[in-house]
CSV table of C-alpha atoms and ligand atoms in Angstrom, one decimal:
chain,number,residue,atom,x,y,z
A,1,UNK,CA,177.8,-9.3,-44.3
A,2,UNK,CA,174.8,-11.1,-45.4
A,3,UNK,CA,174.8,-14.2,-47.8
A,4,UNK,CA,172.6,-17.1,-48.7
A,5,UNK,CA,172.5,-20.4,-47.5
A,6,UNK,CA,171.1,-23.0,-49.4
A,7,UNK,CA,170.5,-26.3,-47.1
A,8,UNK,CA,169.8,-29.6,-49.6
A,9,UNK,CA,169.2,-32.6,-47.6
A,10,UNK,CA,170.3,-35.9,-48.7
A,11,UNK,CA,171.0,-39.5,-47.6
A,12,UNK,CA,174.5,-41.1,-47.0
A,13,UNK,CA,174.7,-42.6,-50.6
A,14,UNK,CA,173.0,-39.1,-51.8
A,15,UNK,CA,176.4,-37.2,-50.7
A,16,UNK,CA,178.1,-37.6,-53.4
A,17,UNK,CA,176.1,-37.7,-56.2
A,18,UNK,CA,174.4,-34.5,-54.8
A,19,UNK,CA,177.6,-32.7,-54.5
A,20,UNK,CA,178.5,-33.1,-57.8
A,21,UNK,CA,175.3,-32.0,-59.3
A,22,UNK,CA,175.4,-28.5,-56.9
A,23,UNK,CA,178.9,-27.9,-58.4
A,24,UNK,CA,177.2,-28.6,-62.1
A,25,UNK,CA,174.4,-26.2,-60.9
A,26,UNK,CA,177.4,-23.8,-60.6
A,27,UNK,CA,177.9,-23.2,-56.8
A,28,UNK,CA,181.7,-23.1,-56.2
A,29,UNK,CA,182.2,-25.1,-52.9
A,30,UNK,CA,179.7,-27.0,-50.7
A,31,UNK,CA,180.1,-28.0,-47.2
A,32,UNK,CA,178.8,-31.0,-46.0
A,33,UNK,CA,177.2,-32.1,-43.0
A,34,UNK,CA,177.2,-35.7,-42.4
A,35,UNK,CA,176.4,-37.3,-39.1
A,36,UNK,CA,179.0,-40.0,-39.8
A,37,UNK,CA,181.6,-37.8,-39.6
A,38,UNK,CA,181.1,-37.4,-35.4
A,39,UNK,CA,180.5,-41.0,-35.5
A,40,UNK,CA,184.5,-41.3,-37.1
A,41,UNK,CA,185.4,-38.5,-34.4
A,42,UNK,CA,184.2,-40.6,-31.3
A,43,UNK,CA,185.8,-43.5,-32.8
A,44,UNK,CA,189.3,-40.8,-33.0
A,45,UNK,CA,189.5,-39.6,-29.5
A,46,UNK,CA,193.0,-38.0,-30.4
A,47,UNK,CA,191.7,-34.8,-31.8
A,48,UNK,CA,192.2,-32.1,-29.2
A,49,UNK,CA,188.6,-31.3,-29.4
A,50,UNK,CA,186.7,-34.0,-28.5
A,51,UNK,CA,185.8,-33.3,-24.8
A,52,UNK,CA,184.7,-30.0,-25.5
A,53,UNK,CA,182.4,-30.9,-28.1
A,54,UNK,CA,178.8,-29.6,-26.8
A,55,UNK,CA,175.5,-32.5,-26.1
A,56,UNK,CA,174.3,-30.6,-29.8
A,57,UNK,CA,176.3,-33.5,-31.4
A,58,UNK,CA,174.2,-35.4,-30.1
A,59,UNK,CA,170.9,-33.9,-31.3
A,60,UNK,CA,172.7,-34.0,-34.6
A,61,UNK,CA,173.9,-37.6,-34.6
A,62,UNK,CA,169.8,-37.8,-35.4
A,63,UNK,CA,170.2,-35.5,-38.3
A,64,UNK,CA,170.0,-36.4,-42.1
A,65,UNK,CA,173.2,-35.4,-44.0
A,66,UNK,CA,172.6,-32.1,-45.3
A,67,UNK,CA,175.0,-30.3,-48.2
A,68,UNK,CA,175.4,-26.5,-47.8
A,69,UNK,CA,176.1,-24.1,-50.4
A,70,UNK,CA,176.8,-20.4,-50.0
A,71,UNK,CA,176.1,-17.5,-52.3
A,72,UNK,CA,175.9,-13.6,-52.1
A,73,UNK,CA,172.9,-12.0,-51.2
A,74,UNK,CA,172.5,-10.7,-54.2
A,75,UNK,CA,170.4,-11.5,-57.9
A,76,UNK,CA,173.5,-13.9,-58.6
A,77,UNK,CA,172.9,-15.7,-55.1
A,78,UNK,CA,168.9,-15.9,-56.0
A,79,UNK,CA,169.7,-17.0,-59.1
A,80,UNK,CA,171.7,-19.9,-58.0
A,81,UNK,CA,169.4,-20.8,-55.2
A,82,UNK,CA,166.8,-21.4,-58.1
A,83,UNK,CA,169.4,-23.5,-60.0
A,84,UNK,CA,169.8,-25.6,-57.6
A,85,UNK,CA,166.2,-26.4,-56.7
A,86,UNK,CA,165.8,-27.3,-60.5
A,87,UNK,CA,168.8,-29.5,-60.4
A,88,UNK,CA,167.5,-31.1,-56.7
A,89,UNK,CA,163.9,-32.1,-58.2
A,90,UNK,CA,165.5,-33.6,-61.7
A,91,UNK,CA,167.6,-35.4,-59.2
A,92,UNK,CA,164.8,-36.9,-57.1
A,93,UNK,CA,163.0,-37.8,-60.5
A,94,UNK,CA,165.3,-39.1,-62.0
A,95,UNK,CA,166.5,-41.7,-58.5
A,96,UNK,CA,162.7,-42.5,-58.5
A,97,UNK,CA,163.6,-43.9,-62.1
A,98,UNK,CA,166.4,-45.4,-60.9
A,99,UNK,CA,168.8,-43.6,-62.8
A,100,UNK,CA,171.6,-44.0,-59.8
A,101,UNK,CA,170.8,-47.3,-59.6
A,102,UNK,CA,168.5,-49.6,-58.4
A,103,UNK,CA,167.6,-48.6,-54.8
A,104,UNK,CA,169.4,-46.0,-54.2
A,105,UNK,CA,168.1,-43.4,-52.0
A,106,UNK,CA,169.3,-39.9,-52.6
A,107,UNK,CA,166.8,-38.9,-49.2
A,108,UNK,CA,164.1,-36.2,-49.8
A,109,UNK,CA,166.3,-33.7,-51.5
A,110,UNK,CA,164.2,-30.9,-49.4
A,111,UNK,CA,165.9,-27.5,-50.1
A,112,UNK,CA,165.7,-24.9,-48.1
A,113,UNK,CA,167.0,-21.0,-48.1
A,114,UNK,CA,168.2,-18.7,-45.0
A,115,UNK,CA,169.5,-15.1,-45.3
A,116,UNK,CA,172.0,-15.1,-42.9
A,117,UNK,CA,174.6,-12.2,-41.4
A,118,UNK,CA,178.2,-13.4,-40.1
A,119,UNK,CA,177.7,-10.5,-37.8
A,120,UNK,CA,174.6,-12.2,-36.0
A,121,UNK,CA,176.8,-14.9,-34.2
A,122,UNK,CA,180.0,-13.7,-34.6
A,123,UNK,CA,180.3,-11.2,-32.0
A,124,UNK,CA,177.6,-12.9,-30.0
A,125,UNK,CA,180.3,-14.3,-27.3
A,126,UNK,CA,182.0,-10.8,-26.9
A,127,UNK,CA,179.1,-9.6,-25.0
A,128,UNK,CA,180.2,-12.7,-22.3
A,129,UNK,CA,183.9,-11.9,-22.5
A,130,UNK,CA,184.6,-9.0,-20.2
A,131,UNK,CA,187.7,-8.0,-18.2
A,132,UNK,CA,187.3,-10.1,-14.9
A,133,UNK,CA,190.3,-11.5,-12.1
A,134,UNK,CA,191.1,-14.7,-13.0
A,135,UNK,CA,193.2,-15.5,-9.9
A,136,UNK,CA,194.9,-13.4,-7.0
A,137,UNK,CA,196.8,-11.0,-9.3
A,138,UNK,CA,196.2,-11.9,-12.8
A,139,UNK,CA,193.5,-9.5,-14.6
A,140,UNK,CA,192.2,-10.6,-17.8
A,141,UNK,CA,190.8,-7.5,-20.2
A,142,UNK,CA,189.3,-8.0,-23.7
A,143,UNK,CA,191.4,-6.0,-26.0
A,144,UNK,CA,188.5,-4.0,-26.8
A,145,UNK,CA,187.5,-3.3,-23.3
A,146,UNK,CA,189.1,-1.1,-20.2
A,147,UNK,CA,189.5,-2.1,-16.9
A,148,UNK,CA,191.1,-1.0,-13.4
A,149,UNK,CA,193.6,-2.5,-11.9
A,150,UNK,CA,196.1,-2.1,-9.1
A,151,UNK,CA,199.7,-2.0,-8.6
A,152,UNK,CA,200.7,-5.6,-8.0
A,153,UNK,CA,198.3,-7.0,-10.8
A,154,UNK,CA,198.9,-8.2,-13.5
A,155,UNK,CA,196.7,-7.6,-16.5
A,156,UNK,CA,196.2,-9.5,-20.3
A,157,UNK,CA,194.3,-8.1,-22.7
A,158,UNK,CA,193.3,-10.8,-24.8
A,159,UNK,CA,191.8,-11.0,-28.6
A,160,UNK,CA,191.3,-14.8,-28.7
A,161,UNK,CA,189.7,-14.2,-32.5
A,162,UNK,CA,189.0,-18.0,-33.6
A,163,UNK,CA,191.7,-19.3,-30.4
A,164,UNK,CA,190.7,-21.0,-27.6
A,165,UNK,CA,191.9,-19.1,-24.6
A,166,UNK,CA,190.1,-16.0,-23.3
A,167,UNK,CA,190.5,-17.5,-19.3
A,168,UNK,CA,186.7,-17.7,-18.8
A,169,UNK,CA,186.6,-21.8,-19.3
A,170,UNK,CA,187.8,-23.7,-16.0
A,171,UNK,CA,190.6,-25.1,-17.5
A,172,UNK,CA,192.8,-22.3,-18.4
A,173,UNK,CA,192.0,-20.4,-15.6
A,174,UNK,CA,193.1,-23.0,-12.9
A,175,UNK,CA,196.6,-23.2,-15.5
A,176,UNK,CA,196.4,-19.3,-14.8
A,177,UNK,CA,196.0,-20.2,-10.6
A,178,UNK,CA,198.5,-22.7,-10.8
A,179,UNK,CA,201.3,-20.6,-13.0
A,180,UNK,CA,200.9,-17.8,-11.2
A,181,UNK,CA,201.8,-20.0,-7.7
A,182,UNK,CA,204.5,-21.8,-10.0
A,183,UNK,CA,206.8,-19.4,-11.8
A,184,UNK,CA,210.1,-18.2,-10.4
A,185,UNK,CA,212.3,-15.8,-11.8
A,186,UNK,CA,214.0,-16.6,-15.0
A,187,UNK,CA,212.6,-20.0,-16.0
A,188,UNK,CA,211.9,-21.3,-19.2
A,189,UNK,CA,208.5,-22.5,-19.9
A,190,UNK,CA,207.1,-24.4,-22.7
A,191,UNK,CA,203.1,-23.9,-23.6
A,192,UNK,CA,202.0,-26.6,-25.1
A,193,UNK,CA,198.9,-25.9,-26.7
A,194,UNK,CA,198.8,-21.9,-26.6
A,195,UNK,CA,195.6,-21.1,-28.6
A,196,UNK,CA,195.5,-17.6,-28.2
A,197,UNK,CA,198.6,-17.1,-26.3
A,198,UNK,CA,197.3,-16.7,-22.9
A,199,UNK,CA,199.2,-18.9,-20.5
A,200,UNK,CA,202.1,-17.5,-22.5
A,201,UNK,CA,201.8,-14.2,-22.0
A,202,UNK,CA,201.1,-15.1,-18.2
A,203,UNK,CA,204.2,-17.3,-17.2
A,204,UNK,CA,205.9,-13.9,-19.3
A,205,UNK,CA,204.6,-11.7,-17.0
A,206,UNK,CA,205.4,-14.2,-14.2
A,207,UNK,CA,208.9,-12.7,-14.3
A,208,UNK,CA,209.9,-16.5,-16.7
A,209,UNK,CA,213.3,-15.7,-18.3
A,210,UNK,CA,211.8,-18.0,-22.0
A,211,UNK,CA,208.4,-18.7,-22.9
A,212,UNK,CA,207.8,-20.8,-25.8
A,213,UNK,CA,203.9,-21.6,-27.3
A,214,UNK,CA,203.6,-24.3,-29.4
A,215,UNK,CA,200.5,-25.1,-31.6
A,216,UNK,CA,199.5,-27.3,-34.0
A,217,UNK,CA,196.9,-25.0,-35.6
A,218,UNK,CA,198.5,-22.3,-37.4
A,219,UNK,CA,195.5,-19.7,-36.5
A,220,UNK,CA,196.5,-19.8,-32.9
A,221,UNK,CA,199.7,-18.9,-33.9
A,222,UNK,CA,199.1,-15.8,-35.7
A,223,UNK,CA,196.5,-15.3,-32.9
A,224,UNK,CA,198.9,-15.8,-30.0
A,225,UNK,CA,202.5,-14.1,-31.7
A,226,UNK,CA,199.2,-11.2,-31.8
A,227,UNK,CA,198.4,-10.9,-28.2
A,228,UNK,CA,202.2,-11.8,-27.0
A,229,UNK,CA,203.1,-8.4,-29.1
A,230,UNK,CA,200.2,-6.5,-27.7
A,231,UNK,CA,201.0,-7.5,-24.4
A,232,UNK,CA,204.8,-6.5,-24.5
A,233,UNK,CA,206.2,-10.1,-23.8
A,234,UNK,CA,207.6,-10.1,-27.1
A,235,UNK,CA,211.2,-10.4,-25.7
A,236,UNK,CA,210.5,-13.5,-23.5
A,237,UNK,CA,207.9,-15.3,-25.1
A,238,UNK,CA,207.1,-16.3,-28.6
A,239,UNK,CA,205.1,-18.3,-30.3
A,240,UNK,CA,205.5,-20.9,-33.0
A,241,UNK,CA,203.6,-23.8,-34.9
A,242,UNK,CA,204.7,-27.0,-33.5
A,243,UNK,CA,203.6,-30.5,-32.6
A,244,UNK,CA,205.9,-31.7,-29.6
A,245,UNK,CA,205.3,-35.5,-30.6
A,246,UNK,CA,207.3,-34.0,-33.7
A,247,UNK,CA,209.9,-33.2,-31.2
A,248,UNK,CA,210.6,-28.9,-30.5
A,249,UNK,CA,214.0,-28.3,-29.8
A,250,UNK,CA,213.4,-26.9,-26.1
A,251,UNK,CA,214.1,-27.8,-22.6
A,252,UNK,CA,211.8,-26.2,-20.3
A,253,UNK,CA,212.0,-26.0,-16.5
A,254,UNK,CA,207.9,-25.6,-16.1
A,255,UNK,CA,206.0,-27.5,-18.8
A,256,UNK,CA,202.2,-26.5,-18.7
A,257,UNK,CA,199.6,-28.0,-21.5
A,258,UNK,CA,195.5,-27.1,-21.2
A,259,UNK,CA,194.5,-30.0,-23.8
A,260,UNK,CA,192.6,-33.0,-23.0
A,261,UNK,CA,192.9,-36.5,-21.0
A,262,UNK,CA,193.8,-38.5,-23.6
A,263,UNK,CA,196.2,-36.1,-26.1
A,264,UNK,CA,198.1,-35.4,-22.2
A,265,UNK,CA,198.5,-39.0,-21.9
A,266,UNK,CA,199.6,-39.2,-25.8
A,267,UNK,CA,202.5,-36.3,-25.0
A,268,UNK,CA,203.7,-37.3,-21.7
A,269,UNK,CA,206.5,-39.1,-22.6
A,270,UNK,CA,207.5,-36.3,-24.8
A,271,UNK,CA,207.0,-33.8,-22.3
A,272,UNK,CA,208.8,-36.0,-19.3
A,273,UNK,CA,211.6,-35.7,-22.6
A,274,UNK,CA,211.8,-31.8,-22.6
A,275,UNK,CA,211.4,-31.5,-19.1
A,276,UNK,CA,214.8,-30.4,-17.1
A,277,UNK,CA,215.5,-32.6,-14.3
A,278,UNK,CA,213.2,-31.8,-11.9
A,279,UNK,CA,210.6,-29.9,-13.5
A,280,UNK,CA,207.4,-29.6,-12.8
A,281,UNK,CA,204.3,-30.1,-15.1
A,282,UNK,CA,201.0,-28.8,-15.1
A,283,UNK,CA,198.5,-30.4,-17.5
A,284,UNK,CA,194.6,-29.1,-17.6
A,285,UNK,CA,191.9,-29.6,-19.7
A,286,UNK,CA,191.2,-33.0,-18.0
A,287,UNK,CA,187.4,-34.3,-17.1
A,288,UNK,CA,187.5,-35.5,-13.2
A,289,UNK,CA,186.5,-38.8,-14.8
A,290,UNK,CA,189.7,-38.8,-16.4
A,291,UNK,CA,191.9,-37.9,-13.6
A,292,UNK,CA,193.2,-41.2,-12.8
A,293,UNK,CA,193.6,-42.2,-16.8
A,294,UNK,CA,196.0,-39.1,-16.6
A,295,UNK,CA,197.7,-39.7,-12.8
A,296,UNK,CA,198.3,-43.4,-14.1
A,297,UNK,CA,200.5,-42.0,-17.3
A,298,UNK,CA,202.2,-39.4,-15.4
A,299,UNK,CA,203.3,-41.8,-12.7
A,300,UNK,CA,204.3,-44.2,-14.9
A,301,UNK,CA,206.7,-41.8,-17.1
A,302,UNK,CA,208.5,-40.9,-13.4
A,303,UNK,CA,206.1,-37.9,-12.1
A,304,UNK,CA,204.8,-37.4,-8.7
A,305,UNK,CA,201.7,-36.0,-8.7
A,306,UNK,CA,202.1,-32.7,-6.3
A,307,UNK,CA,198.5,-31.3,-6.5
A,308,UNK,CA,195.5,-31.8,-8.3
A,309,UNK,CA,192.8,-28.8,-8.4
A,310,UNK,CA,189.2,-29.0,-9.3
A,311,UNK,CA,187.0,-26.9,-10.8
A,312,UNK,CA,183.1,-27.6,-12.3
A,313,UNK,CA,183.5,-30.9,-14.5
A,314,UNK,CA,187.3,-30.4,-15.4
A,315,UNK,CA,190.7,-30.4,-12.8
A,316,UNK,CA,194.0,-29.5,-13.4
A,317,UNK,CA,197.2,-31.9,-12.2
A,318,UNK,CA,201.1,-30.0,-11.2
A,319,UNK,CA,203.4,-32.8,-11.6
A,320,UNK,CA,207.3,-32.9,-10.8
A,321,UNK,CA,210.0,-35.0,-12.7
A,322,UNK,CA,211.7,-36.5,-10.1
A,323,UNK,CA,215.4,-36.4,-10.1
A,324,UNK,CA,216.7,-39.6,-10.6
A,325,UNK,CA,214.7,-42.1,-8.2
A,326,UNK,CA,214.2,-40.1,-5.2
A,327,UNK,CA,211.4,-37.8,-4.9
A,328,UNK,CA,211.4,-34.7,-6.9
A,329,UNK,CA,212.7,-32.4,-3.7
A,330,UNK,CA,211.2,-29.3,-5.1
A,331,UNK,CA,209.6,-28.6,-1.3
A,332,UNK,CA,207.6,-25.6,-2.7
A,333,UNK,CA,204.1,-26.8,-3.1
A,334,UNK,CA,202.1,-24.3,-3.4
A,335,UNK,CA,199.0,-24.3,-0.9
A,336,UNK,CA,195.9,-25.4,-2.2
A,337,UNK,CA,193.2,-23.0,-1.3
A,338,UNK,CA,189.4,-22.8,-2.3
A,339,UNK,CA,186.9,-25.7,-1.9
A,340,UNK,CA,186.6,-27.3,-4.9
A,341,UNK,CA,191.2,-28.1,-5.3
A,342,UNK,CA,191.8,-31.3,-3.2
A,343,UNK,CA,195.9,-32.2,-2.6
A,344,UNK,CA,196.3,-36.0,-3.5
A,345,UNK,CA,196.8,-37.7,0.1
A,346,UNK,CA,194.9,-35.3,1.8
A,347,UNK,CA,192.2,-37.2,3.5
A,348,UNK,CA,189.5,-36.1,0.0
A,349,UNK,CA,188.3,-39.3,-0.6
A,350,UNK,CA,190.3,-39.6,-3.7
A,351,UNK,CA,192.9,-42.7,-3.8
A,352,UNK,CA,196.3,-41.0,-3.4
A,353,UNK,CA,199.1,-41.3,-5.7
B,401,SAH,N1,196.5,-22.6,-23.8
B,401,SAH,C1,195.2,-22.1,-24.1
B,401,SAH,C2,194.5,-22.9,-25.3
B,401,SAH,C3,194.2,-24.3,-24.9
B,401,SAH,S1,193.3,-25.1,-26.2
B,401,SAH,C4,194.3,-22.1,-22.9
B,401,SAH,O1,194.8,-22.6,-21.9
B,401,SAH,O2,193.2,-21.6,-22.9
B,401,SAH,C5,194.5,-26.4,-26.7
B,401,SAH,C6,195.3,-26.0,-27.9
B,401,SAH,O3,196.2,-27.1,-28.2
B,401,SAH,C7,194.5,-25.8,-29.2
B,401,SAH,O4,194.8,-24.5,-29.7
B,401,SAH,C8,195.1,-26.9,-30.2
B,401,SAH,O5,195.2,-26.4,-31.5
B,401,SAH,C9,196.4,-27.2,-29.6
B,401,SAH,N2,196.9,-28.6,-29.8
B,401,SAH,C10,196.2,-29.7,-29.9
B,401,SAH,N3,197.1,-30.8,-30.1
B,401,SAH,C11,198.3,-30.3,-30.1
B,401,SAH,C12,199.7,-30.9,-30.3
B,401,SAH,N4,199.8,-32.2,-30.5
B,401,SAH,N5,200.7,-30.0,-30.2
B,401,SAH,C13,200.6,-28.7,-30.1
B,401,SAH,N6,199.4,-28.1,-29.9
B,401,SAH,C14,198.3,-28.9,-29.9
């Protein structure tokens, strides 16, 4: 669909007063883009999002505050693009006369106009998404794609929609690796996190006995009950809006979260609380730079760090909740394979645990 953006840049104390005179020039919401706002996100490290956030912030960090408006592609859309040029120039005259006050600097109140189509970026990453093998028997397919596989596979077909979780970033698929060397027969796992469902839908397929997905966001929800259903796991797993700092009445003998350093660090003691006795814990989304931030919190809520894996920029630790004070005695490690997974203790360089 194609629609009208109308870009008005401002200044800081220009935000609001610009804002208001858009709505008065009769455009029905405005989004704002104000530098500031990533400044107050790096200064909030516990949004989830924060270590994926692309060096682009950084390029904008530079930027002006700019207000956006919207409108239909149509004479009504013209028509209020020209509205709000009028309304932007009577605003610069009337600041230059000081009519917001003395000083004040609305910015240069440049407007600009784009004819955009939704469809332009929105499909864009579908043309990277494409069925691939994630790990030694898990298959990951596109819902809108076909793929081969054979008998002792197992395949997900994935619509992630706005979820994050198609198993293409690092840090689900080593969750993927590690789940499908973790899972035994009838266990009940809690996914922390579940974006679109994937790791669900895996530890399912696993031959788990419960799966539970938790998020926060309620589009992952809808996104992941989605894929759970079209992946016929509907009977084990399920998914539900939750925050597990809010407590979730489950007790899960494999806990696995793909979030980020510090939020892991933030729900350990929560998930060390709905961890069975001797359950094992893998969390992902972590920067290598970050490993021993999350080691130190795991060790200190009672885990023993079984294997960390590695993968680009990010790794991925399995933890186990030892049994009272003796070591967690769950002898089945799985082997680390590949290059880039290093076993704490194992001679990498790395201080053990
Ligand atoms: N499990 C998927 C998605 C990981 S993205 C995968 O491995 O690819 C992490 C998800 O955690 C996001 O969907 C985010 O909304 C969710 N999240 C962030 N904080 C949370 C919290 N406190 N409780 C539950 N979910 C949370």
């Amino acid at each position: 669909m194609k629609y009208i953006e109308i870009t008005v840049e401002t200044s800081e104390s220009g935000i609001e007063p610009l804002t208001a005179l858009l709505m008065e020039a009769g455009a029905e919401s405005v989004e704002i883009a104000d530098p500031r706002d990533i400044l107050d996100r790096m200064a909030n490290k516990a949004s989830y999002e924060w270590d994926y956030v692309d060096p682009s912030v950084e390029a904008e960090l530079s930027e002006t505050p700019r207000i956006m408006v919207y409108a239909p592609d149509d004479a009504s859309g013209r028509a209020l693009a020209r509205r709000i040029r009028k309304a932007a120039e009577e605003a610069a005259n009337d600041a230059a006369r000081g009519a917001y006050g003395p000083g004040v600097d609305l910015g240069t109140l440049a407007v600009t106009e784009a004819v955009r189509d939704d469809g332009e970026w929105k499909d864009k990453w579908k043309e990277y998404f494409r069925p691939f093998r994630v790990s030694d028997r898990i298959v990951i397919c596109p819902t809108w794609e076909e793929t081969e596989v054979r008998d002792e596979d197992i395949l997900i077909r994935i619509d992630p929609g706005m979820a994050f979780g198609t198993g293409t970033h690092e840090t689900t698929s080593m969750c993927l690796a590690l789940l499908e060397q973790t899972v035994r027969p009838g266990q009940s796992v809690l996914d922390c996190g579940t974006g679109s469902g994937i790791l669900s839908i895996a530890a399912a397929k696993l031959g788990a006995g419960e799966v539970l997905g938790i998020d926060i966001d309620p589009e992952a929800v809808r996104v992941a009950k989605e894929n759970i259903e079209r992946n016929g796991v509907s009977g084990t797993a399920r998914a539900e809006q939750g925050d597990l700092t809010k407590g979730v009445p489950f007790t899960a003998d494999l806990v696995v979260g793909n979030l980020m350093a510090e939020l892991i660090v933030m729900l350990t003691p929560d998930i060390a609380a709905h961890l069975a006795p001797g359950g094992r814990f893998i969390s992902s989304g972590i920067l290598t730079e970050k490993e021993d931030l999350v080691r130190g919190a795991l060790e200190k809520e009672g885990f023993e760090i079984r294997r960390v894996d590695r993968k680009g920029e990010w790794c991925a630790i399995l933890a186990d909740r030892a049994v009272g004070d003796k070591r967690a005695e769950d002898g089945e490690v799985p082997e680390a394979a590949g290059s880039d997974i290093r076993v704490p203790g194992a001679g990498n360089g790395r201080q053990g645990a």
